[in-house]
GROMACS .gro file of C-alpha atoms in nm:
model
  160
    1MET     CA    1  13.034   9.296   7.895
    2SER     CA    2  12.909   8.938   7.889
    3ARG     CA    3  13.178   8.839   8.146
    4ILE     CA    4  13.047   9.101   8.387
    5ILE     CA    5  12.688   8.979   8.345
    6THR     CA    6  12.799   8.618   8.393
    7LYS     CA    7  12.987   8.707   8.711
    8LEU     CA    8  12.688   8.901   8.845
    9LEU     CA    9  12.456   8.607   8.771
   10LEU     CA   10  12.693   8.367   8.946
   11LEU     CA   11  12.717   8.599   9.245
   12MET     CA   12  12.339   8.631   9.263
   13ALA     CA   13  12.299   8.253   9.239
   14PHE     CA   14  12.550   8.206   9.521
   15VAL     CA   15  12.377   8.460   9.745
   16PHE     CA   16  12.034   8.311   9.672
   17SER     CA   17  12.150   7.955   9.748
   18PHE     CA   18  12.304   8.075  10.075
   19ASN     CA   19  11.974   8.233  10.183
   20VAL     CA   20  11.777   7.918  10.097
   21THR     CA   21  12.022   7.700  10.290
   22TYR     CA   22  12.004   7.932  10.592
   23ALA     CA   23  11.622   7.918  10.594
   24LYS     CA   24  11.627   7.537  10.586
   25ASP     CA   25  11.882   7.511  10.867
   26LYS     CA   26  11.699   7.754  11.093
   27ASP     CA   27  11.531   7.564  11.377
   28GLU     CA   28  11.176   7.695  11.372
   29SER     CA   29  11.058   7.455  11.642
   30LYS     CA   30  11.275   7.634  11.898
   31LEU     CA   31  11.064   7.814  12.156
   32GLN     CA   32  11.110   8.189  12.185
   33TYR     CA   33  10.974   8.326  12.509
   34SER     CA   34  11.037   8.514  12.829
   35ILE     CA   35  10.907   8.415  13.170
   36GLN     CA   36  10.886   8.617  13.491
   37SER     CA   37  10.713   8.577  13.823
   38SER     CA   38  10.377   8.745  13.850
   39ILE     CA   39  10.202   8.711  14.186
   40SER     CA   40  10.233   8.477  14.478
   41GLY     CA   41  10.049   8.154  14.415
   42GLN     CA   42   9.931   7.883  14.646
   43GLN     CA   43  10.175   7.632  14.791
   44GLY     CA   44  10.331   7.410  14.521
   45TYR     CA   45  10.253   7.646  14.232
   46TRP     CA   46  10.431   7.925  14.049
   47VAL     CA   47  10.222   8.201  13.895
   48VAL     CA   48  10.418   8.350  13.607
   49GLU     CA   49  10.373   8.586  13.318
   50VAL     CA   50  10.481   8.424  12.993
   51THR     CA   51  10.543   8.609  12.668
   52ALA     CA   52  10.582   8.386  12.363
   53TYR     CA   53  10.690   8.501  12.019
   54VAL     CA   54  10.517   8.332  11.725
   55THR     CA   55  10.531   8.393  11.351
   56LYS     CA   56  10.185   8.277  11.246
   57LYS     CA   57   9.852   8.404  11.373
   58GLY     CA   58   9.733   8.040  11.387
   59ASP     CA   59  10.000   7.965  11.651
   60ILE     CA   60   9.834   8.199  11.901
   61ASN     CA   61   9.673   7.974  12.162
   62ASN     CA   62   9.699   7.859  12.521
   63THR     CA   63   9.909   7.556  12.425
   64ILE     CA   64  10.213   7.761  12.320
   65LEU     CA   65  10.197   7.955  12.647
   66GLN     CA   66  10.167   7.634  12.852
   67LYS     CA   67  10.461   7.481  12.666
   68CYS     CA   68  10.677   7.790  12.721
   69ALA     CA   69  10.583   7.805  13.090
   70VAL     CA   70  10.672   7.441  13.153
   71HIS     CA   71  10.991   7.467  12.947
   72GLY     CA   72  11.089   7.777  13.142
   73ALA     CA   73  11.018   7.613  13.476
   74LEU     CA   74  11.231   7.313  13.379
   75PHE     CA   75  11.529   7.470  13.203
   76LYS     CA   76  11.533   7.849  13.223
   77GLY     CA   77  11.400   7.941  13.564
   78VAL     CA   78  11.175   8.234  13.639
   79ALA     CA   79  11.297   8.594  13.637
   80PRO     CA   80  11.179   8.827  13.914
   81GLY     CA   81  10.868   9.018  13.816
   82LYS     CA   82  10.577   9.226  13.937
   83GLY     CA   83  10.488   9.052  14.258
   84GLY     CA   84  10.722   8.759  14.293
   85SER     CA   85  11.080   8.657  14.318
   86SER     CA   86  11.310   8.469  14.085
   87GLN     CA   87  11.304   8.090  14.081
   88LYS     CA   88  11.578   7.853  13.976
   89PRO     CA   89  11.500   7.596  13.705
   90LEU     CA   90  11.393   7.252  13.824
   91CYS     CA   91  11.657   7.086  13.603
   92THR     CA   92  11.985   7.227  13.728
   93SER     CA   93  12.198   7.038  13.475
   94ALA     CA   94  12.268   7.249  13.167
   95THR     CA   95  12.263   6.936  12.950
   96ALA     CA   96  11.949   6.770  13.092
   97GLU     CA   97  11.737   6.862  12.790
   98SER     CA   98  11.980   6.730  12.530
   99GLN     CA   99  12.074   6.420  12.733
  100ASN     CA  100  11.707   6.325  12.767
  101ALA     CA  101  11.594   6.442  12.422
  102ASP     CA  102  11.372   6.139  12.354
  103PHE     CA  103  11.189   6.184  12.683
  104PHE     CA  104  11.136   6.558  12.636
  105ASN     CA  105  11.029   6.525  12.271
  106ALA     CA  106  10.750   6.293  12.386
  107PHE     CA  107  10.679   6.501  12.697
  108PHE     CA  108  10.634   6.824  12.498
  109GLN     CA  109  10.389   6.659  12.259
  110GLN     CA  110  10.103   6.641  12.510
  111GLU     CA  111  10.195   6.567  12.873
  112PHE     CA  112  10.325   6.917  12.953
  113LYS     CA  113   9.963   7.043  12.949
  114ASN     CA  114   9.901   6.862  13.279
  115TYR     CA  115  10.136   7.101  13.461
  116ALA     CA  116  10.030   7.448  13.340
  117ASP     CA  117   9.703   7.638  13.312
  118VAL     CA  118   9.649   7.977  13.151
  119VAL     CA  119   9.458   8.208  13.384
  120ALA     CA  120   9.129   8.303  13.216
  121GLY     CA  121   9.109   8.656  13.079
  122THR     CA  122   9.483   8.725  13.080
  123LEU     CA  123   9.571   8.648  12.716
  124SER     CA  124   9.686   8.946  12.510
  125THR     CA  125   9.840   8.963  12.164
  126ILE     CA  126  10.047   9.236  11.999
  127LYS     CA  127  10.164   9.235  11.636
  128VAL     CA  128  10.541   9.287  11.630
  129GLY     CA  129  10.705   9.314  11.289
  130LYS     CA  130  10.621   8.998  11.096
  131GLY     CA  131  10.519   8.805  11.407
  132TYR     CA  132  10.315   8.822  11.723
  133GLU     CA  133  10.391   8.865  12.091
  134VAL     CA  134  10.146   8.661  12.301
  135THR     CA  135  10.135   8.722  12.676
  136ALA     CA  136   9.933   8.559  12.953
  137THR     CA  137   9.947   8.467  13.319
  138VAL     CA  138  10.010   8.095  13.366
  139GLN     CA  139   9.991   7.884  13.680
  140ILE     CA  140  10.253   7.607  13.689
  141ALA     CA  141  10.207   7.301  13.914
  142LYS     CA  142  10.571   7.310  14.021
  143ASP     CA  143  10.556   7.033  14.282
  144ASN     CA  144  10.373   6.793  14.048
  145LEU     CA  145  10.616   6.873  13.767
  146ARG     CA  146  10.911   6.808  13.997
  147LYS     CA  147  10.763   6.472  14.103
  148ALA     CA  148  10.712   6.370  13.740
  149MET     CA  149  11.074   6.458  13.656
  150GLU     CA  150  11.200   6.269  13.963
  151GLN     CA  151  10.997   5.959  13.867
  152ALA     CA  152  11.137   5.977  13.513
  153GLY     CA  153  11.491   5.997  13.654
  154ILE     CA  154  11.555   6.340  13.500
  155ILE     CA  155  11.623   6.518  13.830
  156ARG     CA  156  11.730   6.391  14.168
  157LYS     CA  157  11.485   6.371  14.456
  158LEU     CA  158  11.509   6.642  14.718
  159GLY     CA  159  11.717   6.537  15.016
  160PHE     CA  160  11.903   6.262  14.828
   0.00000   0.00000   0.00000
């Protein structure tokens, strides 16, 4: 009987340590979002609807939506939506983000806010399971963002 209890305790310890290791390895800084075109914007801008998924109520703010919008414009592209068409990502290289990790780590600390604005009155939040789904319309200064990436040497200039 004591052998069975010992084996069960060892099995439980193994399972528990696996779960703790998994939680530590999980990259919680990874953005979870979807982005789709919303309406036609003025020349040089994309107007998109961004839905970000956050775990804490304190993470619900305009900053997370701006970050997701800029990240989507750079690396993911924009899916077709209500009133607009799809857009290709500004960085066409699949490895641009990892190759320029130092630049983008610094860029996504503060500078990204210069290229996206949340449209007033469009923020909505829905509780989903243990987290929240935050949606808003965001205007992205696509041309200015492209110029900044060209000056940083991340993407090639148009026509060259």
